[in-house]
Amino acid sequence: MLRKIGLALVGIIVLIVAFPTFSLKLAQWLKPAQIKTQEAAVSMYNHETGQIIKLPMNEYLLGVVAAEMPASFPVEALKAQAVAARTFIMQRMVPGGVANNKHPGADVSSDPKEGQAWISREEMKNRWGPVKFMEYYYKIKWAVDSTKGQVITYQNQLIFPAFHASCGGGTENAEDVWAASAPYLKGVDCPYNADPNPDRQVTFTLAELDQKLKTNLSATPVVAGNKAIPVLVTKETGTGRPKEIKIGSKTYPATMLREILGLRSTRITWEIKGDKITFTTRGYGHGVGLCQYGAKGMAQQGKDYKQILQHYYTGVEIVSMD
């Protein structure tokens, strides 16, 4: 029996390592009422020092919120980020939760590529300066303390609280970005987005694009009006974003194209003039879950953190683990 249990655990670990999106599905199995959050100490791998350090839960959360959301945002937006951050770490601390196999002995890493960013008090001082430090530190501390023990659940299970900077007007379905789907990670309209500069442009010569994508656009004949037509959307997501884009003779997932070209989002349009192509993107990030600039806009309109979270995470509840 022990051997069978061991083999099952090994299987889960292999799935998480080989398929990161499996952790999204695994998170849906976890019951929330298994650890008192205020009693918990977080073992965090500091990716800058290479050391594992233990932090009280609230100190960890304060560092995450400070790293992940501008401290100038309204306090209700910061509260929403704090609850999302608490939900994320609790997934990794409840019995049977999402394991951190890359850094044995740690619950989580401070590397944002592996989960949530985190900064220390010293880094906060350097980032904000001595004048703003006290204001911002206690503002974020209030956001964490006033949501004590609260997490996000869907049908009594902890959710995977995906978030991003700016959706550009509407969030995306999880299954259109990753391999896994989740009933609470569905695209929603976002008329609240308070991003002051949602649109960005990046220009490449066709030769530069050929080099990055291994295409042959620079040899494509130019048609009337000095406009070439080798680029088109072949598939859209359920919310209308490009899902697959054909460039020359090759077709790319929009998520892959974003990564290769260093674009800010998959909400992409383009224009070709002469031997150059300009990509225009709206928003910043993968577009799934909580939109941080949308949270800012909702808070500015008088919405509280629960209303913010329940807008971006479909059908969820905010519950206390304490």
mmCIF file of C-alpha atoms in Angstrom:
data_model
loop_
_atom_site.group_PDB
_atom_site.id
_atom_site.type_symbol
_atom_site.label_atom_id
_atom_site.label_comp_id
_atom_site.label_asym_id
_atom_site.label_seq_id
_atom_site.Cartn_x
_atom_site.Cartn_y
_atom_site.Cartn_z
ATOM 1 C CA MET A 1 0.000 0.000 0.000
ATOM 2 C CA LEU A 2 2.789 2.463 0.913
ATOM 3 C CA ARG A 3 4.488 1.654 -2.374
ATOM 4 C CA LYS A 4 1.276 2.462 -4.276
ATOM 5 C CA ILE A 5 0.868 5.733 -2.395
ATOM 6 C CA GLY A 6 4.488 6.599 -3.112
ATOM 7 C CA LEU A 7 4.062 5.860 -6.813
ATOM 8 C CA ALA A 8 0.943 8.032 -6.916
ATOM 9 C CA LEU A 9 2.788 10.952 -5.327
ATOM 10 C CA VAL A 10 5.687 10.537 -7.760
ATOM 11 C CA GLY A 11 3.176 10.602 -10.605
ATOM 12 C CA ILE A 12 1.703 13.889 -9.387
ATOM 13 C CA ILE A 13 5.176 15.405 -9.020
ATOM 14 C CA VAL A 14 6.131 14.347 -12.557
ATOM 15 C CA LEU A 15 2.925 15.884 -13.921
ATOM 16 C CA ILE A 16 3.579 19.195 -12.160
ATOM 17 C CA VAL A 17 7.180 19.367 -13.413
ATOM 18 C CA ALA A 18 6.361 18.280 -16.963
ATOM 19 C CA PHE A 19 3.085 20.188 -17.290
ATOM 20 C CA PRO A 20 2.989 23.418 -15.245
ATOM 21 C CA THR A 21 -0.694 23.892 -16.045
ATOM 22 C CA PHE A 22 -1.441 20.663 -14.158
ATOM 23 C CA SER A 23 -0.915 22.712 -10.993
ATOM 24 C CA LEU A 24 -3.936 24.818 -12.001
ATOM 25 C CA LYS A 25 -6.129 21.700 -12.050
ATOM 26 C CA LEU A 26 -4.559 20.327 -8.866
ATOM 27 C CA ALA A 27 -5.373 23.580 -7.083
ATOM 28 C CA GLN A 28 -9.055 22.914 -7.688
ATOM 29 C CA TRP A 29 -8.911 19.823 -5.449
ATOM 30 C CA LEU A 30 -7.710 21.589 -2.324
ATOM 31 C CA LYS A 31 -9.972 22.242 0.654
ATOM 32 C CA PRO A 32 -9.389 25.661 2.285
ATOM 33 C CA ALA A 33 -9.995 24.919 5.975
ATOM 34 C CA GLN A 34 -6.815 22.992 6.766
ATOM 35 C CA ILE A 35 -4.298 25.589 7.999
ATOM 36 C CA LYS A 36 -4.740 28.713 10.102
ATOM 37 C CA THR A 37 -3.078 31.378 7.982
ATOM 38 C CA GLN A 38 -1.925 33.498 10.905
ATOM 39 C CA GLU A 39 -0.167 30.510 12.469
ATOM 40 C CA ALA A 40 1.629 29.660 9.231
ATOM 41 C CA ALA A 41 5.242 30.522 8.479
ATOM 42 C CA VAL A 42 6.212 30.633 4.813
ATOM 43 C CA SER A 43 9.412 28.945 3.669
ATOM 44 C CA MET A 44 10.479 31.065 0.711
ATOM 45 C CA TYR A 45 13.343 30.461 -1.705
ATOM 46 C CA ASN A 46 14.938 33.869 -2.302
ATOM 47 C CA HIS A 47 16.005 33.615 -5.930
ATOM 48 C CA GLU A 48 18.388 36.558 -5.550
ATOM 49 C CA THR A 49 20.406 35.048 -2.674
ATOM 50 C CA GLY A 50 19.793 31.347 -3.334
ATOM 51 C CA GLN A 51 18.731 30.836 0.300
ATOM 52 C CA ILE A 52 15.522 29.558 1.875
ATOM 53 C CA ILE A 53 14.173 31.883 4.556
ATOM 54 C CA LYS A 54 11.195 31.570 6.908
ATOM 55 C CA LEU A 55 8.768 34.470 7.077
ATOM 56 C CA PRO A 56 5.594 35.099 9.081
ATOM 57 C CA MET A 57 2.611 34.894 6.735
ATOM 58 C CA ASN A 58 1.764 38.606 6.907
ATOM 59 C CA GLU A 59 5.368 39.659 6.315
ATOM 60 C CA TYR A 60 5.496 37.436 3.242
ATOM 61 C CA LEU A 61 2.198 38.812 1.925
ATOM 62 C CA LEU A 62 3.268 42.401 2.522
ATOM 63 C CA GLY A 63 6.386 41.800 0.420
ATOM 64 C CA VAL A 64 4.354 40.171 -2.349
ATOM 65 C CA VAL A 65 1.777 42.956 -2.606
ATOM 66 C CA ALA A 66 4.556 45.564 -2.568
ATOM 67 C CA ALA A 67 6.322 43.746 -5.410
ATOM 68 C CA GLU A 68 3.299 42.890 -7.533
ATOM 69 C CA MET A 69 1.070 46.002 -7.434
ATOM 70 C CA PRO A 70 1.957 49.716 -7.445
ATOM 71 C CA ALA A 71 1.654 51.013 -3.882
ATOM 72 C CA SER A 72 -0.021 54.160 -5.208
ATOM 73 C CA PHE A 73 -3.116 52.126 -6.160
ATOM 74 C CA PRO A 74 -6.273 52.524 -4.018
ATOM 75 C CA VAL A 75 -6.347 50.440 -0.851
ATOM 76 C CA GLU A 76 -9.298 48.313 -2.051
ATOM 77 C CA ALA A 77 -7.232 47.235 -5.067
ATOM 78 C CA LEU A 78 -4.332 46.409 -2.735
ATOM 79 C CA LYS A 79 -6.700 44.360 -0.559
ATOM 80 C CA ALA A 80 -7.800 42.389 -3.624
ATOM 81 C CA GLN A 81 -4.150 41.687 -4.443
ATOM 82 C CA ALA A 82 -3.494 40.635 -0.835
ATOM 83 C CA VAL A 83 -6.352 38.107 -0.860
ATOM 84 C CA ALA A 84 -5.176 36.721 -4.213
ATOM 85 C CA ALA A 85 -1.614 36.457 -2.868
ATOM 86 C CA ARG A 86 -2.811 34.665 0.283
ATOM 87 C CA THR A 87 -4.824 32.219 -1.817
ATOM 88 C CA PHE A 88 -1.780 31.488 -3.969
ATOM 89 C CA ILE A 89 0.530 30.677 -1.058
ATOM 90 C CA MET A 90 -2.091 28.656 0.813
ATOM 91 C CA GLN A 91 -2.382 26.356 -2.206
ATOM 92 C CA ARG A 92 1.240 25.511 -1.574
ATOM 93 C CA MET A 93 0.917 25.015 2.179
ATOM 94 C CA VAL A 94 -2.234 22.951 2.701
ATOM 95 C CA PRO A 95 -1.710 19.173 2.964
ATOM 96 C CA GLY A 96 -1.651 17.730 -0.536
ATOM 97 C CA GLY A 97 -1.167 21.165 -2.065
ATOM 98 C CA VAL A 98 0.886 22.276 -5.046
ATOM 99 C CA ALA A 99 4.467 21.162 -4.396
ATOM 100 C CA ASN A 100 7.546 23.295 -5.087
ATOM 101 C CA ASN A 101 9.760 20.614 -6.591
ATOM 102 C CA LYS A 102 12.299 23.031 -8.046
ATOM 103 C CA HIS A 103 13.389 24.227 -4.583
ATOM 104 C CA PRO A 104 12.986 21.361 -2.071
ATOM 105 C CA GLY A 105 12.240 22.628 1.421
ATOM 106 C CA ALA A 106 10.563 25.809 0.184
ATOM 107 C CA ASP A 107 6.856 26.494 -0.164
ATOM 108 C CA VAL A 108 7.389 29.113 -2.828
ATOM 109 C CA SER A 109 10.015 31.103 -4.727
ATOM 110 C CA SER A 110 10.396 34.877 -4.906
ATOM 111 C CA ASP A 111 11.020 34.595 -8.657
ATOM 112 C CA PRO A 112 7.933 36.002 -10.434
ATOM 113 C CA LYS A 113 8.499 33.526 -13.275
ATOM 114 C CA GLU A 114 7.773 30.744 -10.784
ATOM 115 C CA GLY A 115 4.876 32.345 -8.936
ATOM 116 C CA GLN A 116 4.747 35.603 -6.990
ATOM 117 C CA ALA A 117 7.393 38.288 -6.745
ATOM 118 C CA TRP A 118 8.501 39.411 -3.275
ATOM 119 C CA ILE A 119 10.636 42.274 -1.981
ATOM 120 C CA SER A 120 12.091 43.036 1.449
ATOM 121 C CA ARG A 121 11.619 46.195 3.506
ATOM 122 C CA GLU A 122 15.019 47.422 2.337
ATOM 123 C CA GLU A 123 13.991 46.958 -1.274
ATOM 124 C CA MET A 124 10.763 48.834 -0.556
ATOM 125 C CA LYS A 125 12.779 51.765 0.809
ATOM 126 C CA ASN A 126 14.976 51.750 -2.289
ATOM 127 C CA ARG A 127 11.962 51.567 -4.595
ATOM 128 C CA TRP A 128 9.794 54.211 -2.930
ATOM 129 C CA GLY A 129 12.364 56.444 -1.273
ATOM 130 C CA PRO A 130 12.471 57.422 2.419
ATOM 131 C CA VAL A 131 9.596 59.915 2.198
ATOM 132 C CA LYS A 132 7.042 57.573 0.619
ATOM 133 C CA PHE A 133 8.215 54.438 2.419
ATOM 134 C CA MET A 134 6.251 54.966 5.638
ATOM 135 C CA GLU A 135 3.059 55.907 3.784
ATOM 136 C CA TYR A 136 3.169 52.986 1.362
ATOM 137 C CA TYR A 137 4.416 50.410 3.864
ATOM 138 C CA TYR A 138 1.555 50.988 6.294
ATOM 139 C CA LYS A 139 -0.965 51.305 3.483
ATOM 140 C CA ILE A 140 -0.053 47.811 2.231
ATOM 141 C CA LYS A 141 0.174 46.499 5.792
ATOM 142 C CA TRP A 142 -3.405 47.655 6.331
ATOM 143 C CA ALA A 143 -4.481 45.909 3.110
ATOM 144 C CA VAL A 144 -2.956 42.651 4.366
ATOM 145 C CA ASP A 145 -4.080 42.949 8.011
ATOM 146 C CA SER A 146 -7.642 44.017 7.221
ATOM 147 C CA THR A 147 -8.187 40.944 5.028
ATOM 148 C CA LYS A 148 -6.745 38.622 7.683
ATOM 149 C CA GLY A 149 -7.111 34.949 6.777
ATOM 150 C CA GLN A 150 -9.280 35.566 3.719
ATOM 151 C CA VAL A 151 -8.887 33.457 0.582
ATOM 152 C CA ILE A 152 -10.780 32.919 -2.675
ATOM 153 C CA THR A 153 -12.689 29.672 -3.210
ATOM 154 C CA TYR A 154 -14.830 28.122 -5.910
ATOM 155 C CA GLN A 155 -17.264 25.463 -4.668
ATOM 156 C CA ASN A 156 -15.348 25.297 -1.362
ATOM 157 C CA GLN A 157 -11.976 24.797 -3.035
ATOM 158 C CA LEU A 158 -9.030 27.178 -3.288
ATOM 159 C CA ILE A 159 -8.697 28.727 -6.719
ATOM 160 C CA PHE A 160 -5.624 29.397 -8.831
ATOM 161 C CA PRO A 161 -5.651 33.229 -8.532
ATOM 162 C CA ALA A 162 -4.135 34.244 -11.859
ATOM 163 C CA PHE A 163 -3.560 37.972 -12.288
ATOM 164 C CA HIS A 164 -1.944 40.335 -14.762
ATOM 165 C CA ALA A 165 -1.228 44.040 -15.121
ATOM 166 C CA SER A 166 -3.679 45.278 -17.759
ATOM 167 C CA CYS A 167 -6.277 43.422 -19.839
ATOM 168 C CA GLY A 168 -6.851 46.209 -22.345
ATOM 169 C CA GLY A 169 -10.630 46.128 -22.003
ATOM 170 C CA GLY A 170 -11.471 42.488 -21.344
ATOM 171 C CA THR A 171 -9.885 39.455 -19.688
ATOM 172 C CA GLU A 172 -9.232 36.082 -21.326
ATOM 173 C CA ASN A 173 -10.387 32.490 -20.824
ATOM 174 C CA ALA A 174 -7.723 30.335 -19.161
ATOM 175 C CA GLU A 175 -8.064 27.584 -21.769
ATOM 176 C CA ASP A 176 -7.203 30.038 -24.548
ATOM 177 C CA VAL A 177 -3.887 30.890 -22.885
ATOM 178 C CA TRP A 178 -2.874 27.671 -21.116
ATOM 179 C CA ALA A 179 -3.680 23.990 -21.623
ATOM 180 C CA ALA A 180 -5.951 23.847 -18.562
ATOM 181 C CA SER A 181 -9.351 25.432 -18.078
ATOM 182 C CA ALA A 182 -11.054 26.599 -14.893
ATOM 183 C CA PRO A 183 -14.714 27.595 -14.457
ATOM 184 C CA TYR A 184 -13.740 30.701 -12.476
ATOM 185 C CA LEU A 185 -11.108 31.903 -14.995
ATOM 186 C CA LYS A 186 -13.444 33.074 -17.740
ATOM 187 C CA GLY A 187 -13.102 36.195 -19.818
ATOM 188 C CA VAL A 188 -15.077 39.204 -18.568
ATOM 189 C CA ASP A 189 -15.541 42.721 -19.877
ATOM 190 C CA CYS A 190 -13.397 45.304 -18.143
ATOM 191 C CA PRO A 191 -14.703 48.840 -18.676
ATOM 192 C CA TYR A 192 -12.857 49.887 -15.512
ATOM 193 C CA ASN A 193 -9.302 49.549 -16.852
ATOM 194 C CA ALA A 194 -7.398 52.575 -15.542
ATOM 195 C CA ASP A 195 -4.173 51.915 -17.480
ATOM 196 C CA PRO A 196 -3.077 55.389 -18.655
ATOM 197 C CA ASN A 197 -1.017 53.958 -21.532
ATOM 198 C CA PRO A 198 -2.628 50.688 -22.669
ATOM 199 C CA ASP A 199 -1.311 50.765 -26.246
ATOM 200 C CA ARG A 200 2.313 50.124 -27.167
ATOM 201 C CA GLN A 201 4.013 49.696 -30.535
ATOM 202 C CA VAL A 202 7.001 47.650 -31.625
ATOM 203 C CA THR A 203 8.438 47.900 -35.150
ATOM 204 C CA PHE A 204 10.590 45.343 -36.963
ATOM 205 C CA THR A 205 11.979 45.254 -40.468
ATOM 206 C CA LEU A 206 10.754 42.223 -42.384
ATOM 207 C CA ALA A 207 14.340 40.962 -42.374
ATOM 208 C CA GLU A 208 14.432 41.218 -38.557
ATOM 209 C CA LEU A 209 11.136 39.350 -38.340
ATOM 210 C CA ASP A 210 12.494 36.670 -40.679
ATOM 211 C CA GLN A 211 15.477 36.227 -38.380
ATOM 212 C CA LYS A 212 13.332 35.890 -35.252
ATOM 213 C CA LEU A 213 10.636 33.656 -36.747
ATOM 214 C CA LYS A 214 12.599 31.831 -39.479
ATOM 215 C CA THR A 215 10.152 33.100 -42.100
ATOM 216 C CA ASN A 216 10.752 34.593 -45.558
ATOM 217 C CA LEU A 217 8.686 37.774 -45.438
ATOM 218 C CA SER A 218 11.365 40.003 -46.935
ATOM 219 C CA ALA A 219 11.001 38.040 -50.195
ATOM 220 C CA THR A 220 7.188 38.500 -50.277
ATOM 221 C CA PRO A 221 6.027 40.672 -53.213
ATOM 222 C CA VAL A 222 4.517 44.017 -52.243
ATOM 223 C CA VAL A 223 1.040 44.674 -53.628
ATOM 224 C CA ALA A 224 -0.672 47.908 -54.627
ATOM 225 C CA GLY A 225 -0.666 50.646 -52.036
ATOM 226 C CA ASN A 226 2.708 49.535 -50.690
ATOM 227 C CA LYS A 227 1.023 47.013 -48.372
ATOM 228 C CA ALA A 228 2.020 43.379 -48.129
ATOM 229 C CA ILE A 229 -0.474 40.795 -46.834
ATOM 230 C CA PRO A 230 1.527 37.850 -45.445
ATOM 231 C CA VAL A 231 0.122 38.170 -41.891
ATOM 232 C CA LEU A 232 -3.390 37.120 -40.844
ATOM 233 C CA VAL A 233 -5.361 35.764 -37.896
ATOM 234 C CA THR A 234 -6.346 32.133 -38.512
ATOM 235 C CA LYS A 235 -8.079 31.505 -35.178
ATOM 236 C CA GLU A 236 -9.580 33.698 -32.450
ATOM 237 C CA THR A 237 -10.205 33.089 -28.759
ATOM 238 C CA GLY A 238 -13.687 33.091 -27.287
ATOM 239 C CA THR A 239 -13.220 36.755 -26.357
ATOM 240 C CA GLY A 240 -12.024 37.833 -29.805
ATOM 241 C CA ARG A 241 -8.279 38.007 -29.302
ATOM 242 C CA PRO A 242 -5.996 36.392 -31.898
ATOM 243 C CA LYS A 243 -5.301 32.785 -30.888
ATOM 244 C CA GLU A 244 -3.291 31.737 -33.939
ATOM 245 C CA ILE A 245 -1.539 34.036 -36.407
ATOM 246 C CA LYS A 246 -0.164 33.007 -39.786
ATOM 247 C CA ILE A 247 3.006 34.819 -40.798
ATOM 248 C CA GLY A 248 4.257 33.882 -44.223
ATOM 249 C CA SER A 249 3.895 30.110 -44.481
ATOM 250 C CA LYS A 250 4.049 29.480 -40.712
ATOM 251 C CA THR A 251 1.293 29.580 -38.094
ATOM 252 C CA TYR A 252 2.056 30.556 -34.492
ATOM 253 C CA PRO A 253 0.009 30.501 -31.292
ATOM 254 C CA ALA A 254 -0.432 34.147 -30.303
ATOM 255 C CA THR A 255 1.041 33.354 -26.881
ATOM 256 C CA MET A 256 4.217 32.035 -28.537
ATOM 257 C CA LEU A 257 4.434 35.015 -30.876
ATOM 258 C CA ARG A 258 4.129 37.347 -27.910
ATOM 259 C CA GLU A 259 7.027 35.595 -26.172
ATOM 260 C CA ILE A 260 9.315 35.429 -29.222
ATOM 261 C CA LEU A 261 8.802 39.064 -30.207
ATOM 262 C CA GLY A 262 8.668 40.460 -26.669
ATOM 263 C CA LEU A 263 5.155 41.880 -27.094
ATOM 264 C CA ARG A 264 3.201 43.093 -24.070
ATOM 265 C CA SER A 265 0.016 41.097 -24.721
ATOM 266 C CA THR A 266 -1.831 38.930 -27.244
ATOM 267 C CA ARG A 267 -4.332 41.695 -27.983
ATOM 268 C CA ILE A 268 -2.409 42.393 -31.185
ATOM 269 C CA THR A 269 -2.934 44.335 -34.416
ATOM 270 C CA TRP A 270 -0.322 45.146 -37.041
ATOM 271 C CA GLU A 271 0.455 47.283 -40.061
ATOM 272 C CA ILE A 272 2.999 46.677 -42.799
ATOM 273 C CA LYS A 273 4.534 49.620 -44.635
ATOM 274 C CA GLY A 274 7.313 49.017 -47.091
ATOM 275 C CA ASP A 275 9.846 46.695 -45.517
ATOM 276 C CA LYS A 276 8.625 47.263 -41.934
ATOM 277 C CA ILE A 277 5.880 45.783 -39.760
ATOM 278 C CA THR A 278 4.534 47.550 -36.664
ATOM 279 C CA PHE A 279 2.740 45.525 -34.000
ATOM 280 C CA THR A 280 0.357 47.404 -31.700
ATOM 281 C CA THR A 281 -0.615 45.720 -28.445
ATOM 282 C CA ARG A 282 -3.254 46.728 -25.920
ATOM 283 C CA GLY A 283 -2.789 45.814 -22.258
ATOM 284 C CA TYR A 284 0.053 43.994 -20.542
ATOM 285 C CA GLY A 285 0.283 40.367 -19.454
ATOM 286 C CA HIS A 286 -1.460 37.071 -20.206
ATOM 287 C CA GLY A 287 -4.917 38.568 -19.653
ATOM 288 C CA VAL A 288 -6.304 35.845 -17.357
ATOM 289 C CA GLY A 289 -7.962 36.518 -13.990
ATOM 290 C CA LEU A 290 -7.544 39.701 -11.961
ATOM 291 C CA CYS A 291 -6.697 42.768 -14.043
ATOM 292 C CA GLN A 292 -4.667 45.027 -11.753
ATOM 293 C CA TYR A 293 -5.418 48.264 -13.592
ATOM 294 C CA GLY A 294 -9.042 47.167 -13.739
ATOM 295 C CA ALA A 295 -8.953 46.680 -9.967
ATOM 296 C CA LYS A 296 -7.590 50.202 -9.662
ATOM 297 C CA GLY A 297 -10.437 51.557 -11.785
ATOM 298 C CA MET A 298 -13.097 49.641 -9.841
ATOM 299 C CA ALA A 299 -11.693 50.905 -6.535
ATOM 300 C CA GLN A 300 -11.725 54.466 -7.863
ATOM 301 C CA GLN A 301 -15.428 53.979 -8.642
ATOM 302 C CA GLY A 302 -16.151 52.930 -5.057
ATOM 303 C CA LYS A 303 -16.091 49.131 -5.408
ATOM 304 C CA ASP A 304 -14.634 47.140 -2.511
ATOM 305 C CA TYR A 305 -12.092 44.322 -2.750
ATOM 306 C CA LYS A 306 -14.723 41.566 -2.655
ATOM 307 C CA GLN A 307 -16.617 43.127 -5.549
ATOM 308 C CA ILE A 308 -13.339 43.425 -7.453
ATOM 309 C CA LEU A 309 -12.393 39.784 -6.915
ATOM 310 C CA GLN A 310 -15.870 38.490 -7.719
ATOM 311 C CA HIS A 311 -15.881 40.455 -10.967
ATOM 312 C CA TYR A 312 -12.663 38.940 -12.278
ATOM 313 C CA TYR A 313 -13.050 35.428 -10.813
ATOM 314 C CA THR A 314 -16.400 34.030 -11.940
ATOM 315 C CA GLY A 315 -18.629 32.432 -9.300
ATOM 316 C CA VAL A 316 -16.150 32.612 -6.401
ATOM 317 C CA GLU A 317 -16.561 33.290 -2.689
ATOM 318 C CA ILE A 318 -14.262 35.138 -0.303
ATOM 319 C CA VAL A 319 -13.982 33.065 2.894
ATOM 320 C CA SER A 320 -11.872 33.094 6.055
ATOM 321 C CA MET A 321 -9.467 30.266 6.871
ATOM 322 C CA ASP A 322 -8.996 31.498 10.448
#
